[in-house]
Amino acid sequence: QVQLAESGGGLVQTGGSLRLSCAFSGRAFTSYRMAWFRQAPGKEREFVAATSYSGKTTDYTDSVKGRFTISRDNAKNTVYLQLNMLKPEDTAVYSCAADQSFRGPTRERHDYDYWGQGTQVTVSS
């Protein structure tokens, strides 16, 4: 059974940075494409970024392009999300997700079978 555990969230001022981590366990990490989603209060969960199983292909939602970077360390079974130039509208619970697939990254929530509990990111103005 796959387990995902996020860490790295916190409170930061506008313009600040954070690095989120998602530790993967239970299966072969290199067989899974990974993604980050976020959910703000009163809003639906939305796609943020995704990476293929190898890390060679990535995808981002338009609002975070140039500010956020997704990466993975297959030796450490961990996927990261570097958040730079944070804005108050980035405030949300950030969750990582996993899908066993050798295809490219996907933005679709229903494609992901495993989800972490999430980590809170709060950006103050």
Backbone as numpy.savetxt, mean C-alpha at the origin, in Angstrom:
# Nx Ny Nz CAx CAy CAz Cx Cy Cz
-1.98 -20.01 5.03 -2.81 -18.83 5.03 -1.93 -17.59 5.03
-2.22 -16.67 4.13 -1.44 -15.43 4.05 -1.84 -14.49 5.17
-0.85 -13.88 5.77 -1.08 -12.85 6.77 -0.32 -11.59 6.38
-0.96 -10.44 6.55 -0.35 -9.15 6.23 -0.41 -8.26 7.46
0.70 -7.59 7.73 0.76 -6.72 8.90 1.40 -5.39 8.52
0.61 -4.33 8.57 1.10 -3.00 8.24 1.69 -2.31 9.46
2.61 -1.41 9.18 3.19 -0.56 10.22 3.69 0.71 9.57
4.00 1.69 10.41 4.62 2.92 9.91 3.72 4.13 9.84
2.45 3.96 10.14 1.57 5.11 10.11 1.85 6.06 11.26
1.16 7.22 11.22 1.35 8.19 12.28 0.77 9.53 11.93
1.12 10.51 12.75 0.67 11.89 12.57 1.83 12.70 12.00
1.57 13.42 10.93 2.62 14.20 10.28 2.03 15.51 9.78
2.85 16.52 9.67 2.38 17.81 9.15 2.33 17.80 7.63
1.58 18.73 7.08 1.52 18.90 5.63 2.94 19.08 5.08
3.21 18.34 4.01 4.54 18.38 3.41 5.50 17.35 3.95
5.12 16.66 5.00 5.99 15.67 5.62 5.99 14.34 4.88
6.72 13.38 5.46 6.88 12.07 4.85 6.67 10.95 5.86
6.28 9.81 5.36 6.17 8.58 6.13 6.53 7.42 5.22
6.97 6.32 5.82 7.15 5.09 5.06 6.34 3.99 5.73
5.40 3.47 4.98 4.59 2.36 5.46 5.23 1.04 5.04
5.11 0.05 5.90 5.60 -1.29 5.61 4.46 -2.29 5.75
4.53 -3.34 4.96 3.56 -4.43 5.03 4.34 -5.73 5.02
4.34 -6.41 6.14 5.04 -7.68 6.26 4.12 -8.83 5.83
4.61 -9.65 4.93 3.84 -10.76 4.35 4.35 -12.08 4.91
3.43 -12.98 5.27 3.84 -14.30 5.75 2.82 -15.35 5.36
3.26 -16.59 5.36 2.35 -17.70 5.15 2.45 -18.40 3.82
2.94 -17.72 2.80 3.08 -18.30 1.47 4.32 -17.71 0.80
4.53 -18.09 -0.46 5.68 -17.57 -1.20 5.39 -16.16 -1.68
6.04 -15.20 -1.07 5.79 -13.78 -1.35 5.99 -13.46 -2.83
6.95 -14.11 -3.45 7.27 -13.79 -4.84 6.22 -14.25 -5.83
5.18 -14.92 -5.36 4.08 -15.33 -6.22 2.90 -14.37 -6.17
3.04 -13.30 -5.40 1.92 -12.40 -5.14 2.20 -10.99 -5.66
1.22 -10.44 -6.36 1.23 -9.02 -6.62 0.60 -8.33 -5.42
1.05 -7.13 -5.16 0.69 -6.43 -3.93 0.17 -5.04 -4.23
-0.62 -4.52 -3.30 -1.17 -3.18 -3.50 -1.41 -2.50 -2.16
-1.54 -1.20 -2.24 -1.97 -0.38 -1.11 -3.29 0.29 -1.48
-4.21 0.26 -0.53 -5.47 0.98 -0.64 -5.60 1.89 0.58
-6.52 2.83 0.52 -6.77 3.67 1.68 -8.26 3.96 1.80
-8.66 4.25 3.03 -10.05 4.58 3.29 -10.12 5.73 4.28
-10.68 6.82 3.83 -10.88 7.98 4.69 -12.26 7.89 5.34
-12.45 8.59 6.45 -13.75 8.53 7.15 -14.89 8.93 6.22
-15.93 8.10 6.17 -17.10 8.41 5.37 -16.94 8.18 3.89
-15.79 7.62 3.49 -15.55 7.38 2.06 -15.28 5.91 1.81
-15.41 5.53 0.54 -15.11 4.15 0.17 -13.60 3.93 0.11
-13.23 2.67 0.25 -11.82 2.32 0.10 -11.39 2.59 -1.34
-10.23 3.20 -1.50 -9.76 3.53 -2.84 -8.34 3.02 -3.07
-8.07 2.73 -4.33 -6.75 2.26 -4.75 -5.72 3.38 -4.63
-4.51 3.02 -4.18 -3.42 3.98 -4.09 -2.28 3.59 -5.03
-1.77 2.37 -4.86 -0.61 1.94 -5.65 -0.55 0.42 -5.66
0.08 -0.12 -6.70 0.22 -1.57 -6.81 1.53 -1.92 -7.49
2.00 -3.13 -7.22 3.22 -3.62 -7.83 3.03 -5.06 -8.28
3.73 -5.41 -9.34 3.69 -6.79 -9.80 4.47 -7.69 -8.84
4.44 -9.00 -9.08 5.12 -9.94 -8.20 6.62 -9.70 -8.15
7.16 -9.19 -9.26 8.61 -8.97 -9.33 9.01 -7.58 -8.85
8.05 -6.67 -8.83 8.37 -5.29 -8.51 8.76 -4.44 -9.70
8.83 -5.06 -10.87 9.29 -4.33 -12.05 8.21 -3.43 -12.64
6.96 -3.74 -12.35 5.84 -2.94 -12.87 5.05 -2.38 -11.71
4.75 -1.07 -11.78 3.97 -0.43 -10.73 2.87 0.41 -11.35
1.91 0.78 -10.52 0.78 1.59 -10.96 0.35 2.46 -9.79
-0.09 3.68 -10.09 -0.49 4.63 -9.07 -1.77 5.33 -9.47
-2.57 5.68 -8.48 -3.68 6.55 -8.77 -3.14 7.96 -9.03
-3.83 8.73 -9.83 -3.31 10.01 -10.28 -2.97 10.96 -9.13
-3.75 10.94 -8.07 -3.57 11.91 -7.00 -2.27 11.72 -6.21
-1.62 10.58 -6.36 -0.38 10.34 -5.60 0.85 10.22 -6.49
0.67 10.27 -7.80 1.82 10.16 -8.70 2.81 11.28 -8.44
4.08 10.91 -8.36 5.12 11.90 -8.08 5.33 12.16 -6.61
4.45 11.66 -5.76 4.58 11.85 -4.31 4.79 10.54 -3.57
4.11 9.49 -4.00 4.20 8.19 -3.33 4.99 7.21 -4.20
5.68 6.28 -3.54 6.41 5.24 -4.25 6.18 3.90 -3.60
5.74 2.94 -4.40 5.59 1.57 -3.90 6.82 0.77 -4.29
7.27 -0.08 -3.38 8.41 -0.94 -3.67 8.27 -2.22 -2.86
9.04 -3.20 -3.22 9.00 -4.45 -2.48 10.40 -5.02 -2.34
10.63 -5.69 -1.23 11.89 -6.38 -0.97 11.54 -7.86 -0.85
11.77 -8.61 -1.90 11.36 -10.01 -1.89 12.20 -10.86 -0.95
13.35 -10.38 -0.57 14.17 -11.10 0.40 13.63 -10.94 1.82
12.91 -9.84 2.04 12.36 -9.56 3.37 10.85 -9.79 3.44
10.26 -10.24 2.33 8.81 -10.47 2.28 8.03 -9.24 2.72
8.44 -8.10 2.21 7.84 -6.85 2.64 7.59 -5.94 1.45
6.46 -5.26 1.49 6.16 -4.22 0.50 6.07 -2.90 1.25
6.55 -1.85 0.60 6.62 -0.54 1.21 5.80 0.47 0.42
5.41 1.52 1.13 4.82 2.68 0.46 5.46 3.92 1.08
6.27 4.59 0.27 6.90 5.84 0.70 5.95 6.98 0.37
5.60 7.74 1.38 4.66 8.85 1.22 5.42 10.16 1.43
5.54 10.96 0.39 6.19 12.25 0.47 5.21 13.36 0.13
5.57 14.58 0.53 4.75 15.75 0.25 3.29 15.51 0.64
3.11 15.04 1.84 1.77 14.65 2.28 0.85 15.85 2.40
-0.42 15.59 2.13 -1.47 16.60 2.18 -2.56 16.14 3.14
-3.34 17.07 3.68 -4.43 16.66 4.59 -5.38 15.65 3.94
-5.58 15.76 2.64 -6.49 14.82 1.97 -5.92 13.41 1.85
-4.66 13.22 2.23 -4.09 11.87 2.28 -4.44 11.15 3.58
-5.06 11.85 4.51 -5.45 11.24 5.77 -6.41 10.09 5.54
-6.05 8.91 6.06 -6.85 7.71 5.85 -6.20 6.54 6.59
-6.93 5.44 6.62 -6.35 4.17 7.03 -5.81 3.50 5.77
-4.53 3.17 5.80 -3.87 2.55 4.64 -3.73 1.06 4.90
-4.17 0.27 3.91 -4.14 -1.18 4.03 -3.40 -1.78 2.85
-2.65 -2.84 3.11 -2.03 -3.55 2.01 -2.87 -4.77 1.65
-2.71 -5.22 0.42 -3.49 -6.34 -0.09 -2.61 -7.21 -0.97
-2.97 -8.50 -1.06 -2.17 -9.46 -1.81 -3.05 -10.32 -2.70
-2.53 -10.63 -3.89 -3.21 -11.50 -4.83 -2.18 -12.42 -5.47
-2.42 -13.72 -5.44 -1.49 -14.66 -6.04 -1.65 -14.62 -7.56
-0.69 -13.97 -8.22 -0.78 -13.81 -9.66 0.55 -13.35 -10.22
0.87 -13.83 -11.44 2.06 -13.37 -12.14 1.72 -12.34 -13.20
0.51 -11.86 -13.17 0.12 -10.79 -14.07 0.57 -9.44 -13.51
0.34 -8.39 -14.26 0.75 -7.07 -13.81 -0.11 -6.57 -12.67
0.22 -5.39 -12.13 -0.55 -4.85 -11.01 -1.99 -4.56 -11.41
-2.88 -4.64 -10.43 -4.29 -4.37 -10.67 -4.82 -3.38 -9.64
-5.77 -2.56 -10.07 -6.40 -1.56 -9.19 -7.68 -2.07 -8.57
-8.13 -3.23 -8.98 -9.46 -3.70 -8.58 -9.44 -4.37 -7.20
-10.24 -3.85 -6.29 -10.28 -4.41 -4.95 -10.64 -5.89 -4.95
-11.58 -6.28 -5.82 -12.05 -7.66 -5.80 -11.00 -8.65 -6.31
-9.92 -8.16 -6.89 -8.84 -9.05 -7.33 -7.97 -9.53 -6.16
-8.04 -8.85 -5.05 -7.15 -9.16 -3.93 -7.86 -10.05 -2.90
-7.20 -11.12 -2.55 -7.78 -12.10 -1.65 -7.43 -11.87 -0.18
-6.33 -11.20 0.06 -5.85 -11.04 1.43 -5.63 -9.56 1.73
-5.99 -9.19 2.96 -5.92 -7.80 3.39 -5.35 -7.71 4.79
-4.59 -6.63 5.01 -4.13 -6.36 6.35 -5.16 -5.55 7.13
-4.83 -5.29 8.39 -5.75 -4.55 9.27 -5.69 -3.05 9.04
-4.59 -2.59 8.49 -4.47 -1.17 8.20 -3.65 -0.41 9.22
-3.14 0.73 8.77 -2.39 1.63 9.65 -2.87 3.05 9.37
-3.06 3.83 10.42 -3.63 5.17 10.29 -2.56 6.18 9.90
-2.87 6.97 8.89 -2.03 8.10 8.50 -2.88 9.36 8.66
-2.37 10.28 9.46 -3.07 11.55 9.69 -2.14 12.70 9.33
-2.62 13.56 8.42 -1.82 14.71 7.99 -2.50 15.97 8.48
-1.79 16.71 9.31 -2.36 17.94 9.87 -2.02 19.13 8.98
-2.93 20.09 8.93 -2.74 21.28 8.09 -2.06 22.40 8.86
